[in-house]
mmCIF file of C-alpha atoms in Angstrom:
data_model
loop_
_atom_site.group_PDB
_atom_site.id
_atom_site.type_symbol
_atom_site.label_atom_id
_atom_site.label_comp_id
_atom_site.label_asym_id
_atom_site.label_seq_id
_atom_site.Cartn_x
_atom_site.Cartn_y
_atom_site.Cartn_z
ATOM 1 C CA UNK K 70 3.085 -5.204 24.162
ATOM 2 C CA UNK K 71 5.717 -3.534 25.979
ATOM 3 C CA UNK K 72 3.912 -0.636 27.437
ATOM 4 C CA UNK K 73 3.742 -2.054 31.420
ATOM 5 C CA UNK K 74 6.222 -4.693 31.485
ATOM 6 C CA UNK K 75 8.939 -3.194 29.865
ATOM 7 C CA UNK K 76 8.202 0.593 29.327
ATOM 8 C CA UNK K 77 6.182 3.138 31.997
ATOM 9 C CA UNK K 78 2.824 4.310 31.354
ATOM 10 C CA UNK K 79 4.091 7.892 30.904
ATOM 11 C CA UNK K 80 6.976 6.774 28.262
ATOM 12 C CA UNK K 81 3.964 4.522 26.651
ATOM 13 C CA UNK K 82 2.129 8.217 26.336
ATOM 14 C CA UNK K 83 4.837 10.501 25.228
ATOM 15 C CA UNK K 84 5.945 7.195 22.275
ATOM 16 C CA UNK K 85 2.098 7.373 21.077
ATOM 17 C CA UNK K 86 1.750 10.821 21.187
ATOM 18 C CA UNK K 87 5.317 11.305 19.698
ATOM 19 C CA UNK K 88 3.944 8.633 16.859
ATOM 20 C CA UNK K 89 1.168 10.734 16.277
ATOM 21 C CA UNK K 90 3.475 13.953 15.230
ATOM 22 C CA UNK K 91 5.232 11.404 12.669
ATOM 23 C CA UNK K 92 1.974 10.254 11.173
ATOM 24 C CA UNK K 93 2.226 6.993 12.635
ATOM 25 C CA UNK K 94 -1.787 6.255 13.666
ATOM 26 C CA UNK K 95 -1.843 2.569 13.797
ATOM 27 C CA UNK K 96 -1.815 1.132 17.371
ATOM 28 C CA UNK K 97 -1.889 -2.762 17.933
ATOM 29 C CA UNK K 98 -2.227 -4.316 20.962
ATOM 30 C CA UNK K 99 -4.160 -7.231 22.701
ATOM 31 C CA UNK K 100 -6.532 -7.902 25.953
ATOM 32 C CA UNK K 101 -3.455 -9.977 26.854
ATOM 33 C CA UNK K 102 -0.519 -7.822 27.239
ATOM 34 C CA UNK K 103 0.632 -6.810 29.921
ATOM 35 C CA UNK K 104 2.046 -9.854 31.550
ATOM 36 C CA UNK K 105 -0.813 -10.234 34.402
ATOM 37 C CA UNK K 106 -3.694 -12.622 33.790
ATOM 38 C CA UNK K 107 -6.583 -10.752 33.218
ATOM 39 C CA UNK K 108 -5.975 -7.669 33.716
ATOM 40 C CA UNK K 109 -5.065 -6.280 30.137
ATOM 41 C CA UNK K 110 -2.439 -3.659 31.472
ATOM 42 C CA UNK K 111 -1.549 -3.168 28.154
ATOM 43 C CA UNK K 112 -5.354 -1.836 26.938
ATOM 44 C CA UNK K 113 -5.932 -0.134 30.346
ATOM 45 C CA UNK K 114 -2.551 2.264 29.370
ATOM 46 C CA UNK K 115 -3.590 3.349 25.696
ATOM 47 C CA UNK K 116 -7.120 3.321 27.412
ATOM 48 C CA UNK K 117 -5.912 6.053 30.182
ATOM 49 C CA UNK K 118 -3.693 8.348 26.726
ATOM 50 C CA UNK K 119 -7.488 7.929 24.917
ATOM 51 C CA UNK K 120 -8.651 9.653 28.273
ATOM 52 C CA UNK K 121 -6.318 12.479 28.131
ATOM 53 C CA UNK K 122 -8.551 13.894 24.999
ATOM 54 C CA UNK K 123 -6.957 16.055 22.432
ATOM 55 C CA UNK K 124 -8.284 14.079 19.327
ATOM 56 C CA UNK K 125 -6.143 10.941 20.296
ATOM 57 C CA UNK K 126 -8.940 8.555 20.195
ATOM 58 C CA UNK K 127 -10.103 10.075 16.911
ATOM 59 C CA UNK K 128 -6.986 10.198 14.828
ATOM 60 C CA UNK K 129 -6.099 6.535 15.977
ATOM 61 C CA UNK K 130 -6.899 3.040 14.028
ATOM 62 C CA UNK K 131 -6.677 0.753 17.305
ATOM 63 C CA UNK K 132 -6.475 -3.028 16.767
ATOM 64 C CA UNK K 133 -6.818 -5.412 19.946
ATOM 65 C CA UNK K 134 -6.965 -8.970 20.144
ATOM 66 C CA UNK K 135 -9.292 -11.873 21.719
ATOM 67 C CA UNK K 136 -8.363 -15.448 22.361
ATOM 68 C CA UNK K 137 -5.302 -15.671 24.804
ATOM 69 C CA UNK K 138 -6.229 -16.787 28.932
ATOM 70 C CA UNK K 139 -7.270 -14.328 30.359
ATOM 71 C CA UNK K 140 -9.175 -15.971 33.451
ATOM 72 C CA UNK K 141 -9.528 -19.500 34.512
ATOM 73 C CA UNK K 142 -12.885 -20.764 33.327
ATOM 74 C CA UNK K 143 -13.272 -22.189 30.116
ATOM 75 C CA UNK K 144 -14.762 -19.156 28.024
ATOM 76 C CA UNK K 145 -12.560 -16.719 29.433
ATOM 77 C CA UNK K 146 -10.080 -17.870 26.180
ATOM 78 C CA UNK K 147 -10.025 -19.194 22.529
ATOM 79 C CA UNK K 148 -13.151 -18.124 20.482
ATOM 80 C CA UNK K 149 -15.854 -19.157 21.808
ATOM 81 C CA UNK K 150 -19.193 -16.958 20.598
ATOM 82 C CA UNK K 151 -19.548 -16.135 24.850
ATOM 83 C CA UNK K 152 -15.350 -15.835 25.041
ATOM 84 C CA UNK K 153 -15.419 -13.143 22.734
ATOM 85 C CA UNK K 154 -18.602 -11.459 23.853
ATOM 86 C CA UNK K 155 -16.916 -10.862 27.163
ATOM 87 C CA UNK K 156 -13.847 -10.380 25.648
ATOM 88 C CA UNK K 157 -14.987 -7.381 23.401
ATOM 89 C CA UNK K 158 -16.899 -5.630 26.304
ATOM 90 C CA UNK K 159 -13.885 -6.512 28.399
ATOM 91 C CA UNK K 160 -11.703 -4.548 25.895
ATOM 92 C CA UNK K 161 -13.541 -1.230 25.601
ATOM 93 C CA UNK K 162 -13.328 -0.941 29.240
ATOM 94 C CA UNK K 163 -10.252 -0.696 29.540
ATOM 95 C CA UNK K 164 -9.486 0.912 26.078
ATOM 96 C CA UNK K 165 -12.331 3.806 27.364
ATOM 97 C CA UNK K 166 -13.559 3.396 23.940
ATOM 98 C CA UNK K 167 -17.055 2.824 22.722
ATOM 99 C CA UNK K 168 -15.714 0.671 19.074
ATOM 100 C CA UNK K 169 -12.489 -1.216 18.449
ATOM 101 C CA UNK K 170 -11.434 -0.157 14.457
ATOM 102 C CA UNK K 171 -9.928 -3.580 13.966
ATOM 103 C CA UNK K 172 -10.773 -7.011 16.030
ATOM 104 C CA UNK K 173 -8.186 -9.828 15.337
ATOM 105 C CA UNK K 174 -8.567 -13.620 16.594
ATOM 106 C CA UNK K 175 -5.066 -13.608 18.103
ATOM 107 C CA UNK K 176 -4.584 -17.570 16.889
ATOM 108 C CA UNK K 177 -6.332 -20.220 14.846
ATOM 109 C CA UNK K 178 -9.060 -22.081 17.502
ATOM 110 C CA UNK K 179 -8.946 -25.608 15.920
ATOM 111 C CA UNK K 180 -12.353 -25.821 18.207
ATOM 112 C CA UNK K 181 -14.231 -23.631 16.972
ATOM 113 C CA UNK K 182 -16.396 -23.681 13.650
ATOM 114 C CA UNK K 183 -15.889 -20.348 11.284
ATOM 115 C CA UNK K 184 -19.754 -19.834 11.519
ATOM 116 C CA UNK K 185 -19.816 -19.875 15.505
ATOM 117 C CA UNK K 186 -17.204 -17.330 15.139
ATOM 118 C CA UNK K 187 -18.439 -14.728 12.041
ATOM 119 C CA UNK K 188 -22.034 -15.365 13.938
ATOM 120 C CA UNK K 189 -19.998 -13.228 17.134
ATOM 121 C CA UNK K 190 -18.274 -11.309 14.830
ATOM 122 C CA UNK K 191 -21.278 -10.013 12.928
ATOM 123 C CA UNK K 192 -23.518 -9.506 16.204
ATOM 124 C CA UNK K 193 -20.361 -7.112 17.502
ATOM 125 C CA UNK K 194 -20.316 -5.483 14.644
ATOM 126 C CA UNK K 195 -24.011 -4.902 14.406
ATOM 127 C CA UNK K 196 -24.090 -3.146 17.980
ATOM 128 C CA UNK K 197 -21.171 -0.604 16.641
ATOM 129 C CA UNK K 198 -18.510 -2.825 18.961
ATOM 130 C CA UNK K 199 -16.205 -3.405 16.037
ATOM 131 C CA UNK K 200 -15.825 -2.231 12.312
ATOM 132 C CA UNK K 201 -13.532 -4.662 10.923
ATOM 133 C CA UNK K 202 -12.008 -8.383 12.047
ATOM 134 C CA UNK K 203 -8.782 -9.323 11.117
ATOM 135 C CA UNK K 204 -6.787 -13.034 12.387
ATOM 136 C CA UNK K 205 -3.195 -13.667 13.486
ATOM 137 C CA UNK K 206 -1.548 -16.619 13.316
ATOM 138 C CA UNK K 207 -3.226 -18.259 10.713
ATOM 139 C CA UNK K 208 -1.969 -20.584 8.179
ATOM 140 C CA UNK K 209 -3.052 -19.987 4.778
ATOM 141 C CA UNK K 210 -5.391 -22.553 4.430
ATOM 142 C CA UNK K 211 -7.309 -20.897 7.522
ATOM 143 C CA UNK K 212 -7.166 -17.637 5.720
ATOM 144 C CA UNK K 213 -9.078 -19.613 2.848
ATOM 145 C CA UNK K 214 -11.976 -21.324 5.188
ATOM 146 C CA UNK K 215 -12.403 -18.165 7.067
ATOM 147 C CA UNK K 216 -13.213 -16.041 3.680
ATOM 148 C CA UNK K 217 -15.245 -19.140 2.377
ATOM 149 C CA UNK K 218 -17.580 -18.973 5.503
ATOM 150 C CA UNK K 219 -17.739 -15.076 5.622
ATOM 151 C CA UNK K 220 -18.935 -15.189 2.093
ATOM 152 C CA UNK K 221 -21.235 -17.691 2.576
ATOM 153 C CA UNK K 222 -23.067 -15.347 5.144
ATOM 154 C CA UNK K 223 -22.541 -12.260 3.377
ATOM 155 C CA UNK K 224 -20.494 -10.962 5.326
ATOM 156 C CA UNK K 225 -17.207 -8.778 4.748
ATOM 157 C CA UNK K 226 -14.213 -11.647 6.346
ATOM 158 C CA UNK K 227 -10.964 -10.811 7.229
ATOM 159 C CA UNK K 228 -9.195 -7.391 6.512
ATOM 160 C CA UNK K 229 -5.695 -8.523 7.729
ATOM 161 C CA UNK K 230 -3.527 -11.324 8.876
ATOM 162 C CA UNK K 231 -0.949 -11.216 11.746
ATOM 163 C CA UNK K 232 1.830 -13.330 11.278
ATOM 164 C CA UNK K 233 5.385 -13.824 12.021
ATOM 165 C CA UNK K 234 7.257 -12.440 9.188
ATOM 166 C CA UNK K 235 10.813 -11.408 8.427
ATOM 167 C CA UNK K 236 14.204 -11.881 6.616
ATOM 168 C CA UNK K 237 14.919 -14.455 9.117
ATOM 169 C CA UNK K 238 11.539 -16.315 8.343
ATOM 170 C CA UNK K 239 10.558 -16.770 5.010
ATOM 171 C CA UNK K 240 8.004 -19.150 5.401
ATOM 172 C CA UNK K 241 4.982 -17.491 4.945
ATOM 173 C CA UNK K 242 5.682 -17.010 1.347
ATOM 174 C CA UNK K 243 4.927 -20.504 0.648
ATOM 175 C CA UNK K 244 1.266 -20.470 1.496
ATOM 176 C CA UNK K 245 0.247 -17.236 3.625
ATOM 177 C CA UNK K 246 1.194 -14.506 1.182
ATOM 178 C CA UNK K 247 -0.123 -15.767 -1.819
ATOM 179 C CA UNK K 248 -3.953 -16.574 -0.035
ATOM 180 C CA UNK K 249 -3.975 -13.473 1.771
ATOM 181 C CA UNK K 250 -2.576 -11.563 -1.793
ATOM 182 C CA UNK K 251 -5.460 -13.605 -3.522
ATOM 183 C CA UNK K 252 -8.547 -12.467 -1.345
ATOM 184 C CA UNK K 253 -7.235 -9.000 -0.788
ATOM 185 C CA UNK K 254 -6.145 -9.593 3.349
ATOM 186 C CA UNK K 255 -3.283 -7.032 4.465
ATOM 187 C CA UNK K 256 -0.718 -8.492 6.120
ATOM 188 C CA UNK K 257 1.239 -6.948 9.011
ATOM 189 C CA UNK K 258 4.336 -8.821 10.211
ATOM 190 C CA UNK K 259 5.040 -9.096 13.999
ATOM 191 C CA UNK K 260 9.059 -9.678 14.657
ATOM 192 C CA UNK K 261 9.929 -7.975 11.669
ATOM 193 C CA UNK K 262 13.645 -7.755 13.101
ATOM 194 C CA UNK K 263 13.527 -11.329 14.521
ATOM 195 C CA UNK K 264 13.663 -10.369 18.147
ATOM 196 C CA UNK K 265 16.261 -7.792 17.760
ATOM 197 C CA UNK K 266 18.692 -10.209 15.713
ATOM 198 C CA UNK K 267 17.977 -7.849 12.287
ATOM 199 C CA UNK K 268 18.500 -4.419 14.327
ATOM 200 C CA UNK K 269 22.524 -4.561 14.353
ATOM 201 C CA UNK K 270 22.854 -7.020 16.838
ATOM 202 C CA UNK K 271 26.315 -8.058 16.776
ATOM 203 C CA UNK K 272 27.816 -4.384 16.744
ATOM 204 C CA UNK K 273 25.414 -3.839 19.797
ATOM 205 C CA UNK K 274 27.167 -6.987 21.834
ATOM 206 C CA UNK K 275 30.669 -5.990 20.712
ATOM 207 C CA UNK K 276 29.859 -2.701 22.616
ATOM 208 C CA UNK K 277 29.378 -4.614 25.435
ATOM 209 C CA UNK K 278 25.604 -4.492 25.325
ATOM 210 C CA UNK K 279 24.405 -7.970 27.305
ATOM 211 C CA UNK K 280 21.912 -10.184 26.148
ATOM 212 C CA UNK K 281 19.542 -12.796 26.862
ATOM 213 C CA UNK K 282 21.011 -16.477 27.129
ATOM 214 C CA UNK K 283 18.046 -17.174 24.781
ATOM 215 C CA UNK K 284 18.945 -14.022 22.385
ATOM 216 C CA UNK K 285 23.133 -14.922 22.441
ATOM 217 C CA UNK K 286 21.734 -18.387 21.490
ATOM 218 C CA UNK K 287 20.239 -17.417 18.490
ATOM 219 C CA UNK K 288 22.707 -15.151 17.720
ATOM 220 C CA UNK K 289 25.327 -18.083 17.639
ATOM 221 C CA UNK K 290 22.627 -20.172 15.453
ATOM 222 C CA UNK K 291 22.325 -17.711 12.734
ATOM 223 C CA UNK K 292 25.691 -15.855 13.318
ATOM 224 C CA UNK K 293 27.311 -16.272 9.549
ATOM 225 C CA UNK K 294 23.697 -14.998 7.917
ATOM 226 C CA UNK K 295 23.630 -11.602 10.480
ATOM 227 C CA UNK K 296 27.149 -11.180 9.767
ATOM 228 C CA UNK K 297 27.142 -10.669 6.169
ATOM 229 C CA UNK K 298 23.896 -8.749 6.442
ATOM 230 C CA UNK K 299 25.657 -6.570 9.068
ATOM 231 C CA UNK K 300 28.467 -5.912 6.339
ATOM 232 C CA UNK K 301 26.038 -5.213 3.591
ATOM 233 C CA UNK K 302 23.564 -2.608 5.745
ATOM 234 C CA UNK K 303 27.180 -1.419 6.270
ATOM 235 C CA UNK K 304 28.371 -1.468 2.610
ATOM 236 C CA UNK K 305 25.059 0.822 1.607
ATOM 237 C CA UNK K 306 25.481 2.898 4.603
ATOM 238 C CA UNK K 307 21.635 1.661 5.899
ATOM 239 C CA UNK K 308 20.742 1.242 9.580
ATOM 240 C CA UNK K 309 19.974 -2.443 9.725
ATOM 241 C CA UNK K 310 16.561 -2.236 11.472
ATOM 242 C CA UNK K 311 15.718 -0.295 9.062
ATOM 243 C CA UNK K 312 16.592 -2.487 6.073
ATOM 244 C CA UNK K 313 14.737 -5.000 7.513
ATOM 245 C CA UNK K 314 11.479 -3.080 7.615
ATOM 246 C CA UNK K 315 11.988 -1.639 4.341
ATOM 247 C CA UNK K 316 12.353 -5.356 2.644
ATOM 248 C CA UNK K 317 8.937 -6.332 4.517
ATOM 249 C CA UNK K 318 7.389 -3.090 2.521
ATOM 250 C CA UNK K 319 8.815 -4.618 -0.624
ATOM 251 C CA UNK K 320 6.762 -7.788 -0.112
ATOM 252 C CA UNK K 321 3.286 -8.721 -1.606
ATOM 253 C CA UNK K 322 0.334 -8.250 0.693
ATOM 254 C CA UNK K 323 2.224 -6.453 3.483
ATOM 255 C CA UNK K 324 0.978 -3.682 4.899
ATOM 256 C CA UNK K 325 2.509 -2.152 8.255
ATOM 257 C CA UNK K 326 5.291 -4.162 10.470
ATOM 258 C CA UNK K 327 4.568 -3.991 13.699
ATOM 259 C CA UNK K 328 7.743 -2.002 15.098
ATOM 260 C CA UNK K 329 6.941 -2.612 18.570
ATOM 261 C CA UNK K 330 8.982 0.543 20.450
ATOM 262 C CA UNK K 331 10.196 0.528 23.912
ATOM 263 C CA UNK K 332 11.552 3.768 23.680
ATOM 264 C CA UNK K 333 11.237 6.915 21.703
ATOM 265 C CA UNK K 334 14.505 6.287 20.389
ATOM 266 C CA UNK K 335 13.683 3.559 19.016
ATOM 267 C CA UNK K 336 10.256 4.937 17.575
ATOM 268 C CA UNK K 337 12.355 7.904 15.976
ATOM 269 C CA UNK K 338 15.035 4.916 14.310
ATOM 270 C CA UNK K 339 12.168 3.026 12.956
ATOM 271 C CA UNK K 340 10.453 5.460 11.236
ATOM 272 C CA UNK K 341 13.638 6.236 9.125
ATOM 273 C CA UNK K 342 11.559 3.485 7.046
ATOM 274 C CA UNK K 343 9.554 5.915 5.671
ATOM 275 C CA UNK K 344 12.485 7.851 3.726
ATOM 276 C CA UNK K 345 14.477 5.134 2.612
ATOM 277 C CA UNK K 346 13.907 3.137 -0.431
ATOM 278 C CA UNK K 347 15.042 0.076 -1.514
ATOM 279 C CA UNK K 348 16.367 -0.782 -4.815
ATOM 280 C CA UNK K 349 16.228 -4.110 -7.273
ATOM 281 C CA UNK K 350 19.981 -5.049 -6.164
ATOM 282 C CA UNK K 351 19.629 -4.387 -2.682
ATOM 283 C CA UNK K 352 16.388 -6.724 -2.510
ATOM 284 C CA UNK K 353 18.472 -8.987 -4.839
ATOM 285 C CA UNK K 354 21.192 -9.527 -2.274
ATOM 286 C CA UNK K 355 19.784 -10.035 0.427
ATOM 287 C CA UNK K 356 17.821 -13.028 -1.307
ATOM 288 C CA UNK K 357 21.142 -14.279 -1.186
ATOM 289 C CA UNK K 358 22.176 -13.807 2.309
ATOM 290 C CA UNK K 359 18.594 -14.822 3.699
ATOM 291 C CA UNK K 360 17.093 -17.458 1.050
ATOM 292 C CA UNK K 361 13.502 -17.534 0.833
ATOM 293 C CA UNK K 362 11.452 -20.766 -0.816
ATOM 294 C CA UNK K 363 12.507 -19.191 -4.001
ATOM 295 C CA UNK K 364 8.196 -20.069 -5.300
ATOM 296 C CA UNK K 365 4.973 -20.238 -3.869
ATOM 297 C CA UNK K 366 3.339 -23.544 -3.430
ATOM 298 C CA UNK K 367 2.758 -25.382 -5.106
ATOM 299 C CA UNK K 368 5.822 -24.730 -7.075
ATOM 300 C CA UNK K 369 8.118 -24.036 -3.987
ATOM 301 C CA UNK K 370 7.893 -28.424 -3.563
ATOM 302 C CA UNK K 371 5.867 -29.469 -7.029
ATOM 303 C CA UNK K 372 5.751 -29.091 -10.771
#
């Protein structure tokens, strides 16, 4: 989401091609980013690197999204069986691709019945538009009526949930985890360092790096918790973005955190993940520093 808005269209190309040389082949975006209504600046980038050739199309899984505004009538959002019609064909224009590898609803549409949407998602993936169909931002109860209808039809469900997940935010492992565990759903956590509060934030401002009113803020709200994590990351000689993304790994269901680079820098950091383990004591302590609901529900608030 921050190819356009935050990072140029070549950067974008050299970060995914750079990702590609470290194995990383899992691109997720949505018709939505891009930060102009409509226009899916975000799609039409990766779109124009697809373009370019050279096996990129073919050696990457790419995962868009459908329900945000994207115009102002009333099917040109949510889930409508029409919104996501257009919203599909919309989507592999601008991606220059003839199939999207993974479709996600990008939130719950309390408007919409499951059938009216697995009816769309089945005729998309009957004309080759789609192969799989994942959610985001679902609660776990959702996770549960949207398998319950797929099944009903015969038809495959969800592959993978979205959702907000990190040391910061536990919550999901009161409901989400354990139904998405249960009927086999990957989950891949978006914020997994909490907006940058997880990636060594207060060593960052004490080098006189600015931030946000809205980031400083938080900072200040959760300042004793990143402190002592800070000191720990420090204590086992770990980069803290990358303790954060290796606890997420640890966690049931949990598939890939969405590391969401700016920069190559950043891409190269993150991807220390992938030679750094994490052992019973390290997990251990930072239970203590960032408490979790200790049980799943029903146990978490019941016998």
């Amino acid at each position: 989401m921050n190819f356009g808005p935050q990072t140029t269209e070549d950067d974008s190309h050299a970060i995914m091609d750079r990702a590609h040389e470290l194995g990383i082949n899992f691109f997720d975006t949505a018709n939505t980013y891009g930060q102009k209504k409509g226009e899916g600046v975000t799609e039409q980038i990766i779109g124009r690197w697809f373009a370019k050739g050279g096996g990129r199309r073919e050696r990457t899984v790419i995962a868009t999204k459908v329900y945000s505004i994207m115009g102002d009538w009333p099917n040109e959002r949510r889930l409508s069986a029409l919104s996501i019609r257009r919203a599909a064909d919309a989507s592999l224009k601008r991606l220059q691709t003839d199939y999207i590898d993974l479709y996600q609803a990008h939130h719950i549409d309390r408007n919409t019945p499951f059938d009216e949407f697995w009816e769309a998602m089945e005729v998309l993936r009957q004309q080759g538009k789609i192969l799989y169909v994942g959610s985001s931002n679902f609660a776990g109860w959702h996770l549960a009526k949207a398998q319950e209808a797929a099944r009903r039809r015969n038809f495959l469900g969800l592959v993978s949930e979205q959702t907000h997940y990190n040391l910061l935010n536990r919550l999901p492992e009161l409901e989400l985890l354990p139904a998405a565990e249960d009927y086999g759903i990957g989950v891949i956590p978006w914020s997994p360092l909490a907006g940058g509060l997880l990636s060594g934030v207060l060593k960052k401002i004490e080098k006189g790096r600015s931030g946000t009113d809205t980031m400083l803020a938080e900072v200040d709200k959760h300042r004793s918790k990143i402190e002592e994590y800070e000191a720990f990351c420090a204590e086992i000689g770990a980069d803290p973005t990358v303790v954060a993304l290796a606890w997420l790994l640890c966690q049931p269901a949990v598939v890939a955190p969405i590391i969401g680079p700016r920069t190559l820098g950043q891409l190269e950091g993150a991807n220390q993940v992938m030679h750094t383990g994490i052992d019973e004591d390290a997990l251990a302590r930072l239970d203590e520093i960032f408490p979790g609901p200790g049980h799943a529900a029903p146990e978490a608030y019941a016998w």
